[in-house]
PDB file of C-alpha atoms and ligand atoms in Angstrom:
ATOM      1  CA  UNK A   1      17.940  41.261  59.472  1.00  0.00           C
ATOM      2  CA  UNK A   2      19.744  42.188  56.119  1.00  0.00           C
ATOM      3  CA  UNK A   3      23.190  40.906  56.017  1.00  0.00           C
ATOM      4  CA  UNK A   4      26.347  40.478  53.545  1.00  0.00           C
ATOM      5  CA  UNK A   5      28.829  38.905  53.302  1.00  0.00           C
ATOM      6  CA  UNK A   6      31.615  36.571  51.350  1.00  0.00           C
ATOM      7  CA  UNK A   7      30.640  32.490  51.225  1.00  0.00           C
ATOM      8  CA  UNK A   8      32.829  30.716  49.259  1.00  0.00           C
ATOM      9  CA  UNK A   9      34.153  33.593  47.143  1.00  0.00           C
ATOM     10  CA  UNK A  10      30.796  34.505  46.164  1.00  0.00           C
ATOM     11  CA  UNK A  11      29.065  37.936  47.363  1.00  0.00           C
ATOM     12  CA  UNK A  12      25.681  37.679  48.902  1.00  0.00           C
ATOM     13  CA  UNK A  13      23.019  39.266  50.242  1.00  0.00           C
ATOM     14  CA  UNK A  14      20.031  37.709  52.427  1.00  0.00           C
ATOM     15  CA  UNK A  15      17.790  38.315  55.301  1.00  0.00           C
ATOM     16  CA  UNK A  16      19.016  36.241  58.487  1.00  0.00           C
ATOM     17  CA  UNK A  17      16.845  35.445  61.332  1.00  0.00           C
ATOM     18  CA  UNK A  18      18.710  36.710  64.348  1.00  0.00           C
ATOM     19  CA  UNK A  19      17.944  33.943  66.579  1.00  0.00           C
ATOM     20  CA  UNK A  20      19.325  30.695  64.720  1.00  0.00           C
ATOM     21  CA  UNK A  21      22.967  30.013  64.809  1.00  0.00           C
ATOM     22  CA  UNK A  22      25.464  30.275  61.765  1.00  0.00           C
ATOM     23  CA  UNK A  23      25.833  26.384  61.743  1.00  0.00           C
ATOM     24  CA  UNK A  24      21.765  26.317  60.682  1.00  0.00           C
ATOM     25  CA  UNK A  25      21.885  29.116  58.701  1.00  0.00           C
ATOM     26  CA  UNK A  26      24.304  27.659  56.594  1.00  0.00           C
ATOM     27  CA  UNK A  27      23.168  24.474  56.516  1.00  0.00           C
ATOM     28  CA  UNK A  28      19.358  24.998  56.163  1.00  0.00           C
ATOM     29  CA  UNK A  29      18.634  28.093  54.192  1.00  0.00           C
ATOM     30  CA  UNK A  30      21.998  27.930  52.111  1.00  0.00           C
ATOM     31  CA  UNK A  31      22.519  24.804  51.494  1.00  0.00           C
ATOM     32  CA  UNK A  32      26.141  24.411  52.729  1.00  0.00           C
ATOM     33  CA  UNK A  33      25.751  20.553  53.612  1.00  0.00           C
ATOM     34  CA  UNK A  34      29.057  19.865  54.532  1.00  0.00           C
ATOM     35  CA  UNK A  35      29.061  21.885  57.834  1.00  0.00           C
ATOM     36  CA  UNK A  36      27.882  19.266  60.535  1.00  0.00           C
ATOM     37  CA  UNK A  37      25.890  19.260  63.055  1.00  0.00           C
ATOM     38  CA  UNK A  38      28.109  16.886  65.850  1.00  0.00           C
ATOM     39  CA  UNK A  39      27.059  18.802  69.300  1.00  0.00           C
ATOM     40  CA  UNK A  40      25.864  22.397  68.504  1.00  0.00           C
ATOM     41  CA  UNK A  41      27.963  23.259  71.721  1.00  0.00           C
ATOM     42  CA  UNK A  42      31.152  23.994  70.891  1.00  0.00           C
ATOM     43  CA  UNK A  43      33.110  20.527  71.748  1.00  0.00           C
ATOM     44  CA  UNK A  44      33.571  18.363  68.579  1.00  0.00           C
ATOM     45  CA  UNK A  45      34.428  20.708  65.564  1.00  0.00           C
ATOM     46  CA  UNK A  46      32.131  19.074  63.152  1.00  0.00           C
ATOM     47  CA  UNK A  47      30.502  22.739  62.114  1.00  0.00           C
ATOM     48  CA  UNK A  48      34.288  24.079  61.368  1.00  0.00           C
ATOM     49  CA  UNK A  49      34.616  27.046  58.583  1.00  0.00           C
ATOM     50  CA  UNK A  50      36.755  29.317  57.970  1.00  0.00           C
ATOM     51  CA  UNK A  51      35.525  33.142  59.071  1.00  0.00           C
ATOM     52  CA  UNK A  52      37.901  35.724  57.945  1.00  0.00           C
ATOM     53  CA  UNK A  53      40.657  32.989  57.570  1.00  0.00           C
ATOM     54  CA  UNK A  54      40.003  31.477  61.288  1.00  0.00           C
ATOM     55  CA  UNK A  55      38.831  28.159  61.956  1.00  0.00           C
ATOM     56  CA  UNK A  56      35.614  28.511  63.748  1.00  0.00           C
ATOM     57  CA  UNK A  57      32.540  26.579  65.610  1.00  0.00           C
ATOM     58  CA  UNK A  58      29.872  28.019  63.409  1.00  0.00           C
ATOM     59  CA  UNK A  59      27.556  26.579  66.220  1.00  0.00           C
ATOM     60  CA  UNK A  60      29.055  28.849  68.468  1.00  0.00           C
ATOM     61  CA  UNK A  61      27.813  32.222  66.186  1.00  0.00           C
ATOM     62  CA  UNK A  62      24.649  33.543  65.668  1.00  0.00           C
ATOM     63  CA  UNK A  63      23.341  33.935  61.886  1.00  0.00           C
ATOM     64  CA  UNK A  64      24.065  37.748  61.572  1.00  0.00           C
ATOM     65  CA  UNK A  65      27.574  37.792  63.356  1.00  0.00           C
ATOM     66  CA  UNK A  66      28.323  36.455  59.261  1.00  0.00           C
ATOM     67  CA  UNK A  67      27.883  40.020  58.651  1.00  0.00           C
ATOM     68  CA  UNK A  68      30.910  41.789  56.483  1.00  0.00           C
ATOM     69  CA  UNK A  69      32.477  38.415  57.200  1.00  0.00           C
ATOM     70  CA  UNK A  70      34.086  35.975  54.730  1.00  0.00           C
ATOM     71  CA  UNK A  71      33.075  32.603  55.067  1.00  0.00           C
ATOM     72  CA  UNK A  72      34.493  28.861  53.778  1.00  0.00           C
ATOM     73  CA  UNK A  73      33.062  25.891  53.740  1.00  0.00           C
ATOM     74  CA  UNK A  74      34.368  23.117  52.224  1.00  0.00           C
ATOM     75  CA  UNK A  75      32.344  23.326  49.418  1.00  0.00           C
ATOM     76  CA  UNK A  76      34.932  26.265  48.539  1.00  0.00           C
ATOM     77  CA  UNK A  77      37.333  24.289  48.799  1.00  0.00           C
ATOM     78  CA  UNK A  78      38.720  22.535  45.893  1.00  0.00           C
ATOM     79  CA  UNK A  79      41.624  22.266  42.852  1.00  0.00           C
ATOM     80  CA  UNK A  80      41.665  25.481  40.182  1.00  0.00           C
ATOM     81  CA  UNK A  81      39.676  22.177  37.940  1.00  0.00           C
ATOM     82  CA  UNK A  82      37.632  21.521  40.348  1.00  0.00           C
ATOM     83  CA  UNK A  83      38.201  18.580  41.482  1.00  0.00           C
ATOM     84  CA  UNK A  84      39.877  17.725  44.945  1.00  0.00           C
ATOM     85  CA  UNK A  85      43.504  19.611  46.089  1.00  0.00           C
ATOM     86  CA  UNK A  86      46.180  17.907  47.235  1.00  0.00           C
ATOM     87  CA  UNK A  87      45.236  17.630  50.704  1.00  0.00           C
ATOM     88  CA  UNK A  88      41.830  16.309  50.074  1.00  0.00           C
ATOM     89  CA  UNK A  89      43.716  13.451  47.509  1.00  0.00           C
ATOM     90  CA  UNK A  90      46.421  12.809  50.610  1.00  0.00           C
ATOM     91  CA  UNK A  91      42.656  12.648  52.600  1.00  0.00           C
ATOM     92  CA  UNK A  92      41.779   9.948  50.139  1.00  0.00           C
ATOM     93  CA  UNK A  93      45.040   8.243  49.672  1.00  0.00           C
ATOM     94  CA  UNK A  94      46.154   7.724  53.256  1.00  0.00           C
ATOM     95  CA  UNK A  95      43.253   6.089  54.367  1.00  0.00           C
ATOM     96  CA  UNK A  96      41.832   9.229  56.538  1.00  0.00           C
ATOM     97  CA  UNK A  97      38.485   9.114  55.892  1.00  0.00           C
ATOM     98  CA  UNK A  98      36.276   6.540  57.256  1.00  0.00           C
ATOM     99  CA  UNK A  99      32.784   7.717  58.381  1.00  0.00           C
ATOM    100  CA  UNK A 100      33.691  11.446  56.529  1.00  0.00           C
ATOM    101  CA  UNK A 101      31.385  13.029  59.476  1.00  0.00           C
ATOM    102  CA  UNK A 102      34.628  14.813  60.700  1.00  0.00           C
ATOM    103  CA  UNK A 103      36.287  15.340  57.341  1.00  0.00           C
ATOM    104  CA  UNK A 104      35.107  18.949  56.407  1.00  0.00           C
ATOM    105  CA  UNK A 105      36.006  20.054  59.400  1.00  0.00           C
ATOM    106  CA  UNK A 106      39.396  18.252  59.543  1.00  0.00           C
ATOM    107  CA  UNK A 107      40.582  19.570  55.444  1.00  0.00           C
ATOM    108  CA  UNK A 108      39.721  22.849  57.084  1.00  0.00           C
ATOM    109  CA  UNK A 109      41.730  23.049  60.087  1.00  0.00           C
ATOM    110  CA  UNK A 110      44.299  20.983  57.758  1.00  0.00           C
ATOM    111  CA  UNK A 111      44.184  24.668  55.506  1.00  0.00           C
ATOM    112  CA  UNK A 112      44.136  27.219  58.704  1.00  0.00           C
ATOM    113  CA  UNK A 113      47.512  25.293  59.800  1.00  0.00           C
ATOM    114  CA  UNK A 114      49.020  24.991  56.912  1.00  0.00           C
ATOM    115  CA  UNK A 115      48.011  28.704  55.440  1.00  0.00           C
ATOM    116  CA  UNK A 116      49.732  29.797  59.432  1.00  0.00           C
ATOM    117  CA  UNK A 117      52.652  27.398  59.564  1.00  0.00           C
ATOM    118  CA  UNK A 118      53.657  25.845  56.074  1.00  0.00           C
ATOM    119  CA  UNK A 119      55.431  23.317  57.637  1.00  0.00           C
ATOM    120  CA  UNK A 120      54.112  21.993  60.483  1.00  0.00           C
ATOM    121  CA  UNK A 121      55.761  18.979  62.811  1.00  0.00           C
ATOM    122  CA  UNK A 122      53.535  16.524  63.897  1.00  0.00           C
ATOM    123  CA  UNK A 123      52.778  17.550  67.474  1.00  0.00           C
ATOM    124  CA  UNK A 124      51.831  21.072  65.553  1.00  0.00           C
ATOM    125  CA  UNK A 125      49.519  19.274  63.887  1.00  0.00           C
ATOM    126  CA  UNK A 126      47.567  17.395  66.159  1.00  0.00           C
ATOM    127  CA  UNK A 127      47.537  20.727  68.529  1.00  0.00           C
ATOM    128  CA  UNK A 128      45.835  22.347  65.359  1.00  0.00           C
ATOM    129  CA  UNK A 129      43.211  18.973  65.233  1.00  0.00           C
ATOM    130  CA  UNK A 130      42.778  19.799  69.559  1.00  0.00           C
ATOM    131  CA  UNK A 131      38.939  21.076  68.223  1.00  0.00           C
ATOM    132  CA  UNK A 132      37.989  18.925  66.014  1.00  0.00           C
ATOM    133  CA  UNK A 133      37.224  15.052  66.982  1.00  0.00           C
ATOM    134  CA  UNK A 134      37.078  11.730  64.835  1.00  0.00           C
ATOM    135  CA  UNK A 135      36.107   8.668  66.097  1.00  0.00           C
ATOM    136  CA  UNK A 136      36.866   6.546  63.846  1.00  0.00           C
ATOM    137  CA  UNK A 137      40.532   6.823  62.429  1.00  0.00           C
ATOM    138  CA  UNK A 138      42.554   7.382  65.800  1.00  0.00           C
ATOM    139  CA  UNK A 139      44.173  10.878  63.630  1.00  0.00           C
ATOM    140  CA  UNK A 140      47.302   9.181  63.073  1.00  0.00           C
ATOM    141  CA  UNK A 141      46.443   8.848  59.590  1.00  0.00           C
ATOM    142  CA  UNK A 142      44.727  12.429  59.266  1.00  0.00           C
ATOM    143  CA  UNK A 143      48.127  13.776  61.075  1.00  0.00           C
ATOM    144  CA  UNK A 144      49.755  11.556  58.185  1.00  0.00           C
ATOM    145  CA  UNK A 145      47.293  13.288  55.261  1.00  0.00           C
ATOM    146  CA  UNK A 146      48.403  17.308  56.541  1.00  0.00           C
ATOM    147  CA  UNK A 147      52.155  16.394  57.174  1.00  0.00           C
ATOM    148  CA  UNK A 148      52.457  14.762  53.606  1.00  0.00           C
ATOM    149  CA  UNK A 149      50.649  17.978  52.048  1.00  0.00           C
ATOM    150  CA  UNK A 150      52.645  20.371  53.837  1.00  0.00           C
ATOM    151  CA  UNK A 151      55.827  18.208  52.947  1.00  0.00           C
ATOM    152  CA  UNK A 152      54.787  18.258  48.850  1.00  0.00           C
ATOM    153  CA  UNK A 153      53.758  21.837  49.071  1.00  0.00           C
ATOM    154  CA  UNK A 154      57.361  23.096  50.452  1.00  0.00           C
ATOM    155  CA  UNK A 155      58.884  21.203  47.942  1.00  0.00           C
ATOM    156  CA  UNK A 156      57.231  23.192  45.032  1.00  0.00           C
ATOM    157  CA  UNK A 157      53.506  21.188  44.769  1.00  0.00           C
ATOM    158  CA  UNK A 158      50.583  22.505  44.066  1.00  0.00           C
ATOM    159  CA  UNK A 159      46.546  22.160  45.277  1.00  0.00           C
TER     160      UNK A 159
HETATM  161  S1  FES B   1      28.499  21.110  66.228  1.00  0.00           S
HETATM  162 FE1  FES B   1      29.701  22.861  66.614  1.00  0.00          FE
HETATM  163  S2  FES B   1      31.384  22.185  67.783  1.00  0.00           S
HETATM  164 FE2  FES B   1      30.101  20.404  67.583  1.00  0.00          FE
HETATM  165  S1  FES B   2      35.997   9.617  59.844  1.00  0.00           S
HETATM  166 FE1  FES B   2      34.275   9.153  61.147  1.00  0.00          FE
HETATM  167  S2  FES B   2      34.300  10.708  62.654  1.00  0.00           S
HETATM  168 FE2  FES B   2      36.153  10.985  61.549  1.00  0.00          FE
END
């Protein structure tokens, strides 16, 4: 079926199969690599976006449900130059990235917190990471990347 809808600030238009989920559609016929494919049921958070400002399981939505929608991925997510914001540097800097298979996911719940609560504590935080599962850097360092944004951004930083 015909659909449209917002992806990454950009307008578009398409015909979506109505039997494949939003996680495939995505990643397979537009080319938005960065959603993951961890357990295509709903558990691990690895095929986050953001769908009208929500963090979602794209895995958990069929193709045309992206209909009148807006979508993020993280490929719409970076600095006004380009290049990473400050939560994806704090990402970098604090050591929580390892693997990365969790890390789109994780800099996008990191945004739905902070664009909800811009100043989270750090039990906030890790309730707002309750969907989405690393196994590699046991969070305390991810916790450590969103509480140092959110810190920088109240005093007066900027992505
Ligand atoms: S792939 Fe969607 S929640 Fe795991
Ligand atoms: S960095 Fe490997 S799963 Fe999180």
């Amino acid at each position: 079926m015909r659909i449209s809808f917002t992806l990454n600030h950009k307008p578009i238009t398409i015909d979506a199969p109505p039997d494949i989920s939003l996680l495939t559609f995505l990643r397979e016929h537009l080319g938005m690599i960065s959603v993951k494919d961890g357990c295509d049921v709903g558990e691990c958070g690895a095929c986050s976006i953001l769908l009208d400002g929500m963090l979602v399981n794209s895995c958990q939505l069929l193709a045309p449900q992206a209909d009148g929608r807006e979508i993020i991925t993280l490929e719409g997510i970076h600095a006004p130059d380009g290049g990473p914001t400050d939560l994806q540097r704090h990402f970098i800097d604090d050591g929580a990235v390892q693997c990365g298979f969790c890390i789109p996911g994780m800099i996008l719940a990191g945004e739905a917190l902070l664009a909800q609560n811009p100043t989270p504590d750090r039990a906030e935080i890790t309730d707002a990471l309750a969907g989405n599962l690393c196994r590699c850097t046991g969070y305390i360092q991810i916790v450590d990347a969103i509480a140092a944004t959110a810190r920088e951004r109240h005093q007066g930083g900027s992505a």
